[in-house]
Coordinates of C-alpha atoms in Angstrom, one line a residue:
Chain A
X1 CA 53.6 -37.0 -92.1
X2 CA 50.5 -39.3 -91.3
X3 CA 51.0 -42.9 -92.6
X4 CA 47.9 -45.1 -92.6
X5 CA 48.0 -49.1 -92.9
X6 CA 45.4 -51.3 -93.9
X7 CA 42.7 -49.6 -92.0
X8 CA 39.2 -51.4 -91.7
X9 CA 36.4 -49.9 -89.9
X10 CA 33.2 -51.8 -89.3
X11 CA 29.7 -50.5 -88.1
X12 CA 27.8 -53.8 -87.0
X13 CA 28.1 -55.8 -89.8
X14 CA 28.8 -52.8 -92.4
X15 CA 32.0 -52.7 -93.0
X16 CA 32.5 -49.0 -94.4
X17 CA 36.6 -49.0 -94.6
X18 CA 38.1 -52.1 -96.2
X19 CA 41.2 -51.7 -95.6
X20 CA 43.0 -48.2 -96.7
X21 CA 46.7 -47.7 -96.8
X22 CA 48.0 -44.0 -98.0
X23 CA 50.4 -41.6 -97.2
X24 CA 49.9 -37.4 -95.9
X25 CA 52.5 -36.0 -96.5
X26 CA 53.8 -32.9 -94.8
X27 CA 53.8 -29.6 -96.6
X28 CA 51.4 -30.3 -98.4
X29 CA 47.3 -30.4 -98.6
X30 CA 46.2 -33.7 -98.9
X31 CA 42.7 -34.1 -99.7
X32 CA 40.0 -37.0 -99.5
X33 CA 37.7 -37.2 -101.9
X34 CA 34.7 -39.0 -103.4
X35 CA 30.5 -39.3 -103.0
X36 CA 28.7 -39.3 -100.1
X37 CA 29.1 -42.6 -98.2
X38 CA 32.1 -43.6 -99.5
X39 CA 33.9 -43.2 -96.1
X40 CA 35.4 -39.5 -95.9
X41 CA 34.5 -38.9 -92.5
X42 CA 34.8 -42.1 -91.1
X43 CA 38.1 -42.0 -92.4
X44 CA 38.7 -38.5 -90.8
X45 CA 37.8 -39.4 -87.3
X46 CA 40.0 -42.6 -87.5
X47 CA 42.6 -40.5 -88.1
X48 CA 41.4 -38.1 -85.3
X49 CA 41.2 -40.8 -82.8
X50 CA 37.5 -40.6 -82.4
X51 CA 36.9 -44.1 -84.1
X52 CA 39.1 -47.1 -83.5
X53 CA 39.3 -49.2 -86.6
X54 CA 39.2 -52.6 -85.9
X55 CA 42.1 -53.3 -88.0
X56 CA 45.4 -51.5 -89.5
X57 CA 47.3 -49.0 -87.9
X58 CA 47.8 -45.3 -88.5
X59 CA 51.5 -43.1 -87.6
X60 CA 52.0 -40.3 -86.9
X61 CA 55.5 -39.7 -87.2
X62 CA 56.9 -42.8 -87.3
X63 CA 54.6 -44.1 -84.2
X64 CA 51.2 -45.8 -84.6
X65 CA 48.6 -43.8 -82.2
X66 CA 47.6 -47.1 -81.4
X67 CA 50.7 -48.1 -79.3
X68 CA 50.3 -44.3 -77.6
X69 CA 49.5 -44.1 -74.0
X70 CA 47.2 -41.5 -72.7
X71 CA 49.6 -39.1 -72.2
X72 CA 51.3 -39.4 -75.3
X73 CA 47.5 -39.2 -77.0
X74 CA 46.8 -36.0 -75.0
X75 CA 50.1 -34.6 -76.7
X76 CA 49.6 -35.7 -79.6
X77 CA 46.2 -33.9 -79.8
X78 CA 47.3 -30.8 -78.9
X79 CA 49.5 -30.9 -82.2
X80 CA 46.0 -31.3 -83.9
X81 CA 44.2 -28.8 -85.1
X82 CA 40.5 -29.0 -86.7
X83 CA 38.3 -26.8 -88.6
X84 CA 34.8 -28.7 -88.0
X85 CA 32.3 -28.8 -91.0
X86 CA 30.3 -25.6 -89.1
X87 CA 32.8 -23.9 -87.2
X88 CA 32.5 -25.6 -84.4
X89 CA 33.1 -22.1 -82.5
X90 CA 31.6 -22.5 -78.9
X91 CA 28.7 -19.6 -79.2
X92 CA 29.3 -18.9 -75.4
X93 CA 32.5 -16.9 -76.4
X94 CA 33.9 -13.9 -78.1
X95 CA 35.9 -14.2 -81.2
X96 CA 39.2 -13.8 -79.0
X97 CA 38.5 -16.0 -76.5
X98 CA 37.4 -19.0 -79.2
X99 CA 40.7 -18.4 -80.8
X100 CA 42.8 -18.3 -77.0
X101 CA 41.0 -21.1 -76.1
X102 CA 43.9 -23.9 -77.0
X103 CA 46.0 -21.1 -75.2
X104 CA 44.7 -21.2 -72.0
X105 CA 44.0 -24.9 -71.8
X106 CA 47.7 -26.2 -73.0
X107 CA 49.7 -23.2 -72.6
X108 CA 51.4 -21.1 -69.4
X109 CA 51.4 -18.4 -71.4
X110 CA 50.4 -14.7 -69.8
X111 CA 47.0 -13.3 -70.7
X112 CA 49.3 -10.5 -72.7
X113 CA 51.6 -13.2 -74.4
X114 CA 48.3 -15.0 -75.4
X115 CA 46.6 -11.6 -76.9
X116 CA 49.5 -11.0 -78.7
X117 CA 49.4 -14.7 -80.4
X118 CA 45.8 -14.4 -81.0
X119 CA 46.1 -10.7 -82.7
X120 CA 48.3 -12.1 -84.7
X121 CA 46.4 -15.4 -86.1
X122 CA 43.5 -13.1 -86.4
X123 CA 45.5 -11.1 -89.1
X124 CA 47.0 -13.9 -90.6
X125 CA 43.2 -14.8 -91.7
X126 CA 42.3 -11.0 -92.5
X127 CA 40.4 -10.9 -89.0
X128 CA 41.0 -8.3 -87.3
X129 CA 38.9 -5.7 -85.0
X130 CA 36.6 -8.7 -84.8
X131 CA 37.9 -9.5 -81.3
X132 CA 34.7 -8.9 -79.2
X133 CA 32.3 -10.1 -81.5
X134 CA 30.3 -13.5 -80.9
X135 CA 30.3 -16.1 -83.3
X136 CA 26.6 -15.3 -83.8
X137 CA 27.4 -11.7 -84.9
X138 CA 29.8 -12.8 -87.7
X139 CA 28.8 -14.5 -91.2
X140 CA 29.5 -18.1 -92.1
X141 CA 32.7 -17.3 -94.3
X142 CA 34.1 -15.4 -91.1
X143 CA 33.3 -18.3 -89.1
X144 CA 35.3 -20.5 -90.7
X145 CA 38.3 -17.9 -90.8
X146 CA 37.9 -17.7 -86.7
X147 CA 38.0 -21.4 -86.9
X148 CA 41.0 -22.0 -88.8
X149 CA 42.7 -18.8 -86.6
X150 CA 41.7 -21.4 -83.8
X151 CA 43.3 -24.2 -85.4
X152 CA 46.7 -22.8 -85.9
X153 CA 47.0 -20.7 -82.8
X154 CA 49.2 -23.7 -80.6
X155 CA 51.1 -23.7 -84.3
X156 CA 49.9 -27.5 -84.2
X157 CA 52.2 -30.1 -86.5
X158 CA 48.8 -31.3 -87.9
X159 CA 45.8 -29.4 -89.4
X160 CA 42.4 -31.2 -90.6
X161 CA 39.4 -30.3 -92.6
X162 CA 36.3 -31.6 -92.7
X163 CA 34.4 -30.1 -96.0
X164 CA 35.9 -26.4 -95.1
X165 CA 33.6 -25.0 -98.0
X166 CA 30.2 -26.5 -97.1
X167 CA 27.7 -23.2 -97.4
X168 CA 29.6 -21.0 -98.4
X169 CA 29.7 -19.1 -101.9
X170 CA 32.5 -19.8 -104.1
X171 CA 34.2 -16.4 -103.6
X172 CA 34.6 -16.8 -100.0
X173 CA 35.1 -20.3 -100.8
X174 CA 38.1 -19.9 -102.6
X175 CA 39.4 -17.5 -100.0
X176 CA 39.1 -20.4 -97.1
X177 CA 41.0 -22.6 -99.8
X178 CA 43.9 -20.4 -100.5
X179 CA 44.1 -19.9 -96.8
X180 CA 44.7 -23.7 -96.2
X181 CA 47.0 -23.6 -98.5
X182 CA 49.0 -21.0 -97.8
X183 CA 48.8 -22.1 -94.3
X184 CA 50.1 -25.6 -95.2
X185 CA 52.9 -24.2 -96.7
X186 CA 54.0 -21.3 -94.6
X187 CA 54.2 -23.3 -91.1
X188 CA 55.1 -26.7 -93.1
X189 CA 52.2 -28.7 -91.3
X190 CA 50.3 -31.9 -92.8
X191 CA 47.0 -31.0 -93.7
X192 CA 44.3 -33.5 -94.3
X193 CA 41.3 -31.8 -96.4
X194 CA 37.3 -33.8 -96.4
X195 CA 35.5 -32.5 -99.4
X196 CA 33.1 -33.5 -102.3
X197 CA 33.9 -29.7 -104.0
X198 CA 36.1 -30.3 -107.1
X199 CA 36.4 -26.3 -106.8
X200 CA 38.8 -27.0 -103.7
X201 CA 40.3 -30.4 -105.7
X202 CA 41.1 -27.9 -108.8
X203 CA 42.6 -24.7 -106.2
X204 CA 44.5 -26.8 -103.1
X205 CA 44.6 -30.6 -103.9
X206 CA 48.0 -31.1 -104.4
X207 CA 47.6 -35.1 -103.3
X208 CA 44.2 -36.4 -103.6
X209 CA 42.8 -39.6 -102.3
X210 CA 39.5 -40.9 -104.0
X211 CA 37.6 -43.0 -101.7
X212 CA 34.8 -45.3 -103.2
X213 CA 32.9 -47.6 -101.4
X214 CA 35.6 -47.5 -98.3
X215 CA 38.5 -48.5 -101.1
X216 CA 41.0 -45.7 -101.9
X217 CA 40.7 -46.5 -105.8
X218 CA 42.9 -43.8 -107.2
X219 CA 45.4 -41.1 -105.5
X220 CA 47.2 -38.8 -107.6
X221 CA 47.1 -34.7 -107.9
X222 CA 45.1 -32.1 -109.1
X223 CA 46.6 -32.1 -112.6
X224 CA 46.6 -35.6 -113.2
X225 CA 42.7 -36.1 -111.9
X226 CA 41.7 -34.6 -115.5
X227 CA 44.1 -37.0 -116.9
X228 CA 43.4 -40.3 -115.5
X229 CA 41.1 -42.9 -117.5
X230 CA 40.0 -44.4 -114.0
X231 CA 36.2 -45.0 -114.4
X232 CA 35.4 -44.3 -111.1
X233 CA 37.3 -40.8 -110.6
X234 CA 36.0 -39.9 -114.3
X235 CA 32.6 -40.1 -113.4
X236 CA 32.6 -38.4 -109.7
X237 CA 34.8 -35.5 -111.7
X238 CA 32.3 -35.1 -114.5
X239 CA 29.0 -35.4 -112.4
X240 CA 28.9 -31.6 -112.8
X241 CA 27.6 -29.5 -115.9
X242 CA 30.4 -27.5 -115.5
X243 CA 33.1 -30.1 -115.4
X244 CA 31.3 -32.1 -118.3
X245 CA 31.9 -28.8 -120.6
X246 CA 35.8 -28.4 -119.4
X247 CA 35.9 -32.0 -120.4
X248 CA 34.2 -31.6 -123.7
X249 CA 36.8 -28.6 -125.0
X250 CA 40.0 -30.9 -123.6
X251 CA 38.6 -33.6 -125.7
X252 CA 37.4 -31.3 -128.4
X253 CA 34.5 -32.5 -129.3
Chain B
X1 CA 16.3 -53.2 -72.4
X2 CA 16.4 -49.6 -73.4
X3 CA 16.4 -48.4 -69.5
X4 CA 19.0 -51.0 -68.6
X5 CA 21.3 -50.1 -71.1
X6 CA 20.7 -45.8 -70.1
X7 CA 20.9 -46.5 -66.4
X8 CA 24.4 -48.3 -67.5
X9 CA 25.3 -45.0 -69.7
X10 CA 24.2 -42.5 -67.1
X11 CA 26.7 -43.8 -64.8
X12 CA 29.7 -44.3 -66.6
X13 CA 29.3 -40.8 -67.6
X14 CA 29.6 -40.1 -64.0
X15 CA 32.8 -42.0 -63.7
X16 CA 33.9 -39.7 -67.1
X17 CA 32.9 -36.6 -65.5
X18 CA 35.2 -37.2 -62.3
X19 CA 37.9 -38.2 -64.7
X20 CA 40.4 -36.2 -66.8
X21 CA 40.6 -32.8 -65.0
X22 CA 40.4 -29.9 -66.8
X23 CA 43.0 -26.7 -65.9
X24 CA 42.1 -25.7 -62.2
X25 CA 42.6 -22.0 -63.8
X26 CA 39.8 -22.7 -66.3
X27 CA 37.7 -24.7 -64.7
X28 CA 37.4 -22.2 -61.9
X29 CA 35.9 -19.9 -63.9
X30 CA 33.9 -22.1 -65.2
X31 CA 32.5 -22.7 -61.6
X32 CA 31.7 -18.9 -61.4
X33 CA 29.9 -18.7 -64.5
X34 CA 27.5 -22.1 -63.8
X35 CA 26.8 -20.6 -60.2
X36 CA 25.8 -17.5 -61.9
X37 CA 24.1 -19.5 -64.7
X38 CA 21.9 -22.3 -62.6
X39 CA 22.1 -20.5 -59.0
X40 CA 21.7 -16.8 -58.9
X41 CA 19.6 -16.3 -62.5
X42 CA 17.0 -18.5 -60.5
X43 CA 16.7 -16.1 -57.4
X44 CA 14.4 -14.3 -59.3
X45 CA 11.4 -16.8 -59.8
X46 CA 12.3 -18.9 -56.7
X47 CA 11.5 -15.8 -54.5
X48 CA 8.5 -14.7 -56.3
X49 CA 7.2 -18.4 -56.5
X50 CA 7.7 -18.9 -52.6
X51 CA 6.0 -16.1 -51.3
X52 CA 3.3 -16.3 -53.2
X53 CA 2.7 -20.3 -52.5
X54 CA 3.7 -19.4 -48.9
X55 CA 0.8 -17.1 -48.8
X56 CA -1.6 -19.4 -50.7
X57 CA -0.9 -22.5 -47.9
X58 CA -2.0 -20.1 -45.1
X59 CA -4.7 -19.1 -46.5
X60 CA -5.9 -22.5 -47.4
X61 CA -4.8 -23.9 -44.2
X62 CA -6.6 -20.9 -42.0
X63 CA -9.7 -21.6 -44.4
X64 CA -10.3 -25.5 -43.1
X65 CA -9.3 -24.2 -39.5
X66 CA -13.1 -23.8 -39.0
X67 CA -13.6 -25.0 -35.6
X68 CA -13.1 -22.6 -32.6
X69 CA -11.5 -25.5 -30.0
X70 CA -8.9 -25.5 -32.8
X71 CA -5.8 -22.8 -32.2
X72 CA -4.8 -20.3 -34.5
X73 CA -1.3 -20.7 -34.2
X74 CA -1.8 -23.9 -35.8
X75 CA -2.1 -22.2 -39.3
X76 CA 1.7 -21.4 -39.1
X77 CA 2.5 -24.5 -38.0
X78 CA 1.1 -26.2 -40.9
X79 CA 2.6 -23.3 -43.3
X80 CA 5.9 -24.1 -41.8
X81 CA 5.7 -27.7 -41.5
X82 CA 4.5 -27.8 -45.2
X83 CA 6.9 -25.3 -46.4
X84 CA 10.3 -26.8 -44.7
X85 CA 9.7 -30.3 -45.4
X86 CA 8.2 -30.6 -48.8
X87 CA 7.1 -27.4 -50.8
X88 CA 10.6 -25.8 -50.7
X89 CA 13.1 -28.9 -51.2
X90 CA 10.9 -30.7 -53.7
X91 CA 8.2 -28.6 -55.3
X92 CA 10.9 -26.3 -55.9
X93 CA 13.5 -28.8 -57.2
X94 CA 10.8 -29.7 -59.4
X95 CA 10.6 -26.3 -60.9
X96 CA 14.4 -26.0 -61.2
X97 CA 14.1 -29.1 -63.1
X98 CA 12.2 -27.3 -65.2
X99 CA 14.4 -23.9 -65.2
X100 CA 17.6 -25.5 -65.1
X101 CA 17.4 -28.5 -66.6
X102 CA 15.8 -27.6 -69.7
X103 CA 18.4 -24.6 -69.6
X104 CA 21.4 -27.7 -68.9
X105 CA 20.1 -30.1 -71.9
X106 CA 19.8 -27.6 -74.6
X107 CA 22.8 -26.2 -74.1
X108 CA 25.0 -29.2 -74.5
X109 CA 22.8 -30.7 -76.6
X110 CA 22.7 -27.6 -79.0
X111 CA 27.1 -27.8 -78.3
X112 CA 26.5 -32.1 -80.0
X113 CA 24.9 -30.4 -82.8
X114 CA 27.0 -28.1 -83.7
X115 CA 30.2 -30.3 -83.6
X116 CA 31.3 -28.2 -80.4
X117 CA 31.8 -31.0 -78.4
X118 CA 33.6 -32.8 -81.4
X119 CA 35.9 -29.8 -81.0
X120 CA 36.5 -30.0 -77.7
X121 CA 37.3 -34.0 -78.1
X122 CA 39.9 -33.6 -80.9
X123 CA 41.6 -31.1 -78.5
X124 CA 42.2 -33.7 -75.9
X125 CA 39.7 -32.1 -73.5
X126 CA 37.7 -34.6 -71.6
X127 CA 34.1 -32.8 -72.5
X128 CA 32.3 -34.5 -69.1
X129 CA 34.8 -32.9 -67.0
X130 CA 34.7 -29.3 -69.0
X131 CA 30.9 -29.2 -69.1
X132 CA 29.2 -31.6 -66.4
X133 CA 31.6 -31.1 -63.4
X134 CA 31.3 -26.9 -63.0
X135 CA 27.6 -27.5 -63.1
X136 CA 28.0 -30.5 -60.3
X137 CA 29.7 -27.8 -58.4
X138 CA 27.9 -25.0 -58.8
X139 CA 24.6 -26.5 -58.0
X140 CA 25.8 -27.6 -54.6
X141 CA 25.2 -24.1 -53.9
X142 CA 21.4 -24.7 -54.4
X143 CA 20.4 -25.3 -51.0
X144 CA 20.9 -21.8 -50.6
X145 CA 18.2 -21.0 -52.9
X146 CA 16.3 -23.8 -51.0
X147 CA 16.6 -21.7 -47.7
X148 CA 15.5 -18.7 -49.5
X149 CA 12.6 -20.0 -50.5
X150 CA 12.0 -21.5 -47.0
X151 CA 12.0 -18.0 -45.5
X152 CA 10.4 -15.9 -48.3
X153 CA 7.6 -19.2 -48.0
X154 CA 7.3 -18.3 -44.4
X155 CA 7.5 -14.5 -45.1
X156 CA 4.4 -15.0 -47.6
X157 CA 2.4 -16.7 -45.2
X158 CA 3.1 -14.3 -42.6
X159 CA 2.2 -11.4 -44.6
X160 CA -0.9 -13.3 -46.2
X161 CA -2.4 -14.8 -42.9
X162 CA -1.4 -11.8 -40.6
X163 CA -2.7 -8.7 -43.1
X164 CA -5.3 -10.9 -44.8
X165 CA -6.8 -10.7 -41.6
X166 CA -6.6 -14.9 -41.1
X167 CA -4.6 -14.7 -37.6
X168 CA -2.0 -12.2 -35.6
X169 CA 1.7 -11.9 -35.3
X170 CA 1.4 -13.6 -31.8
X171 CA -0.6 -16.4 -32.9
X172 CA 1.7 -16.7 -36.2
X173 CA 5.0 -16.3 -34.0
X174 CA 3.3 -19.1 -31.7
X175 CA 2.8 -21.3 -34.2
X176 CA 6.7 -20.9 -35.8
X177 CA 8.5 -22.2 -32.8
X178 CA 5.6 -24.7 -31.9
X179 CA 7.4 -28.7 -31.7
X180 CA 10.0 -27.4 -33.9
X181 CA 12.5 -30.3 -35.0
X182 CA 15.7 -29.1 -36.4
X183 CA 16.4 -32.4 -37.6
X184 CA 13.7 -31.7 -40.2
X185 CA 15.8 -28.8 -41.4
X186 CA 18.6 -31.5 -42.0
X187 CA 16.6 -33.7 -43.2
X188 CA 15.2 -30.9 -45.8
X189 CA 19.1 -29.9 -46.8
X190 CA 20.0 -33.4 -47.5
X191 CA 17.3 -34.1 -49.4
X192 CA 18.0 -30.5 -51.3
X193 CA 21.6 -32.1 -52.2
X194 CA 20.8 -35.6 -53.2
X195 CA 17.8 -33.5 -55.8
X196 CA 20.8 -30.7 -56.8
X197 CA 23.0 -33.7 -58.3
X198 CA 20.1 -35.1 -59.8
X199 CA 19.2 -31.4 -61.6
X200 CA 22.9 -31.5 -62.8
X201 CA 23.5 -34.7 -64.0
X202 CA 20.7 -35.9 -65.8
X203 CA 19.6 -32.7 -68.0
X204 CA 23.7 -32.9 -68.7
X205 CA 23.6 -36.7 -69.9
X206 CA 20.4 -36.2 -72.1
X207 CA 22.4 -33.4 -73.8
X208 CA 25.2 -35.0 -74.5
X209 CA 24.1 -37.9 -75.3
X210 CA 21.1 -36.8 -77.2
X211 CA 21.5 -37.6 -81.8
X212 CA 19.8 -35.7 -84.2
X213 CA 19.2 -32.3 -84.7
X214 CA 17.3 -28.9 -83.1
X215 CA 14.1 -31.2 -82.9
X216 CA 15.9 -33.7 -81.1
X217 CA 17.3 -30.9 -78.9
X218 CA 13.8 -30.0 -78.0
X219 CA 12.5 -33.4 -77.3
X220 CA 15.5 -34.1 -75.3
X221 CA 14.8 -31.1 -72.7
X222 CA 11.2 -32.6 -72.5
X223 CA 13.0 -35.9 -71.6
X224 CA 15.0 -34.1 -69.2
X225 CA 12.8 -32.1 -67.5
X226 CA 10.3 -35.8 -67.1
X227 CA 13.4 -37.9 -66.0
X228 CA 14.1 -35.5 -63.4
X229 CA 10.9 -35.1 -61.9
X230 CA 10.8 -39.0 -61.7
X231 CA 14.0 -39.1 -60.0
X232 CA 12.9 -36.4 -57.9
X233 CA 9.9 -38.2 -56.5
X234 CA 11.4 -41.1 -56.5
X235 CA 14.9 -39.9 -53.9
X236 CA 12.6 -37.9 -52.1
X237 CA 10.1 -40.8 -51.0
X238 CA 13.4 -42.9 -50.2
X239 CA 15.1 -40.3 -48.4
X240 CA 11.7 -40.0 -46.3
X241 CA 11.8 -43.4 -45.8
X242 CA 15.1 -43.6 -44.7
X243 CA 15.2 -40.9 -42.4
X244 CA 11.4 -39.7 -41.2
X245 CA 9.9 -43.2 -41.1

């Protein structure tokens, strides 16, 4: 479980988180949501670590990674894993090696032991004979698939998102969603999902966070976001075509 | 301002890259690939560069020798005096500036664009150490493409001043051993080290810290590759100072 307290986060004199307390809970996929600007990613990295906000405190497990020293910080972040906007695969390396990577760096494990873990992750995401192959060589949807194996290959505590489905079609982007998903569930890990794609609020969002202007102004689930009469969620919900129509039938006009 | 402020930034990522280790196992490979990366892949073009522009130096050199009181084995002397002491340390380092550090920039730069770097943050690897300090290593190695280019320079002018009829192996062999100071062979080594760090640190922290996207990967190699023939200049007339004046 992640808890965050009254975090603020100021660039210069923008202040683009104004104080955020929430709950992740573990087990589950908890996504944040809302426009562009509205403080998604700033909030992600202050959860990562990459940003210090200037005020409020975030736990991880009952300990703020504030009062962390390095050491406990360098645990901690092997507990993390990421799947980065674009992969983030390092092109340098094959498919296997991206995914052993956490392996070899935090891990005594023997090069068989760590082949044998990485086979296996590879399956898990419906990856396999794809071993030699360079990130190049592969298509976007796969890429993200080789990231996520990445991700859960140290079987981390913690697993973060940031906008998984960005250029990818919505077949493949309901694949990379189930996948979450399932692997939120099966290894009983605290996910933390980035998106603007109510496609992935409607599959996996099972406790959403709207962000607006760097407030959280509404948190509730993917059932009750169709439900609520908050302005603000109503009108980043119903932006779409698509979503204005679903709307229309519930209402019935 | 600006300068102040990058000269600041340039060397606390020098603190950051001897900071942080990453796994001995890991980063010894990495080692192996970056001397095979920055060292050996420029064999190639530093051999066929030095004998050519050895050749070219004693042919210019035997061409301004016009007066008959004047001694042919001079022309090697100049070729190796020229060669040793400034084509192959610096003109070369130049060129590897070019080679290398363009090579260097883009390639962590392209790694900032593509969140690869990000990755290897969040992973609690210290990304200075992972990418900056194998290439620090590895390019310690290159005085030993220095001192192949020193005797393929040498080797050119031989072959260019001896067969293109300009002098004879006596004269030539005359002229090699003529007043020969070994301290200028140390003197040319040190320099070669001081210009090796330079090649591997300042193409590394115009990748890394370079914003934007492939355009700005572009523009930072052409920084690169400027920034480190300024340094260049600039260390070798110091170190000339320091230790030929």
């Amino acid at each position: 479980m992640i808890k965050v307290e009254n975090v603020k986060k100021r660039f210069g004199q923008e202040e683009i988180l104004k104080g955020i307390t929430t709950t992740f809970e573990r087990g589950k996929t908890n996504l944040i949501i809302g426009q562009s600007g509205s403080g998604k990613s700033v909030m992600l990295k202050c959860l990562l670590g990459l940003f210090q906000p200037e005020e409020g405190r975030i736990y991880y497990e009952e300990q703020a990674i504030q009062d962390m020293n390095d050491d406990q910080q360098r645990e901690l972040r092997e507990n993390i894993g990421m799947l980065f906007q674009g992969g983030a695969l390092f092109d340098s390396m094959t498919i296997e090696e991206n995914v052993m990577f956490p392996l070899r760096m935090f891990t005594k494990q023997s090069k068989e032991e760590m082949l044998t873990r990485v086979n296996d992750v590879l399956a898990r995401v419906n990856l396999q004979n794809e071993n030699k192959k360079y990130p190049a060589e592969i298509s976007g949807g796969m890429q993200k698939r080789v990231s996520i194996a990445r991700a859960i290959v140290n079987r981390p505590k913690f697993l973060f998102c940031d906008e998984p489905n960005s250029g990818l079609d919505p077949k493949t982007a309901t694949v990379i969603d189930n996948l979450i998903q399932e692997i939120t569930h099966e290894f009983n890990i605290t996910t933390v999902v980035v998106t603007h794609d109510m496609n992935s609020v409607m599959e996996i969002g099972e406790q959403i966070n709207f962000l607006k202007n760097g407030l959280l102004v509404w948190k509730g689930t993917n059932d009750e976001i169709f439900r609520t009469d908050n302005k603000d969620v109503t009108d980043f919900v119903y932006s779409s075509d698509l979503f204005k129509k679903i709307r229309e039938v519930q209402l019935g006009i | 301002m600006k300068y102040i402020r990058d000269i600041g930034s340039y060397f606390l990522m020098l603190k950051k890259v001897f900071g942080g280790f990453t796994k001995g196992s890991v980063l010894r490979e990495l080692i192996f690939k970056e001397i095979d990366d920055l060292v050996i892949s420029s064999l190639g073009i530093v051999a066929f560069i030095s004998f050519f522009v050895g050749g070219v130096i004693t042919i210019q050199t035997a061409l301004n020798l016009t007066n008959p009181l004047i001694p042919k084995s001079l022309i090697a002397f100049a070729t190796r005096q020229s060669i040793i002491l400034e084509f192959a340390p610096t003109f070369m380092s130049i060129i590897m500036a070019g080679k290398v550090g363009s090579f260097i920039t883009s390639s962590i730069g392209s790694m900032r664009v593509t969140e690869q770097i990000d990755a290897l943050e969040v992973m609690g690897i210290n990304p200075l150490n992972y990418l900056v300090f194998p290439k620090i290593v590895a390019m310690m190695f290159y005085p030993l493409v220095i001192a192949l280019a020193m005797f393929l320079g040498i080797v050119g002018g031989y072959v260019a001043g001896v067969y293109g009829g300009f002098t004879n192996s006596t004269d030539f062999g005359i002229g090699l051993r003529d007043t020969f100071e070994p301290f200028h062979l140390i003197y040319a080594f040190l320099k070669t080290f001081v210009f090796a760090f330079i090649i591997a640190t300042v193409p590394s922290w115009q990748g890394y810290y370079m914003k934007g996207g492939a355009l700005e990967v572009g523009k930072a190699s052409t920084n690169s590759f400027v920034w480190t023939s300024v340094l260049i200049i600039l260390a070798n007339y110091i170190i000339t100072q320091l230790l030929l004046s």
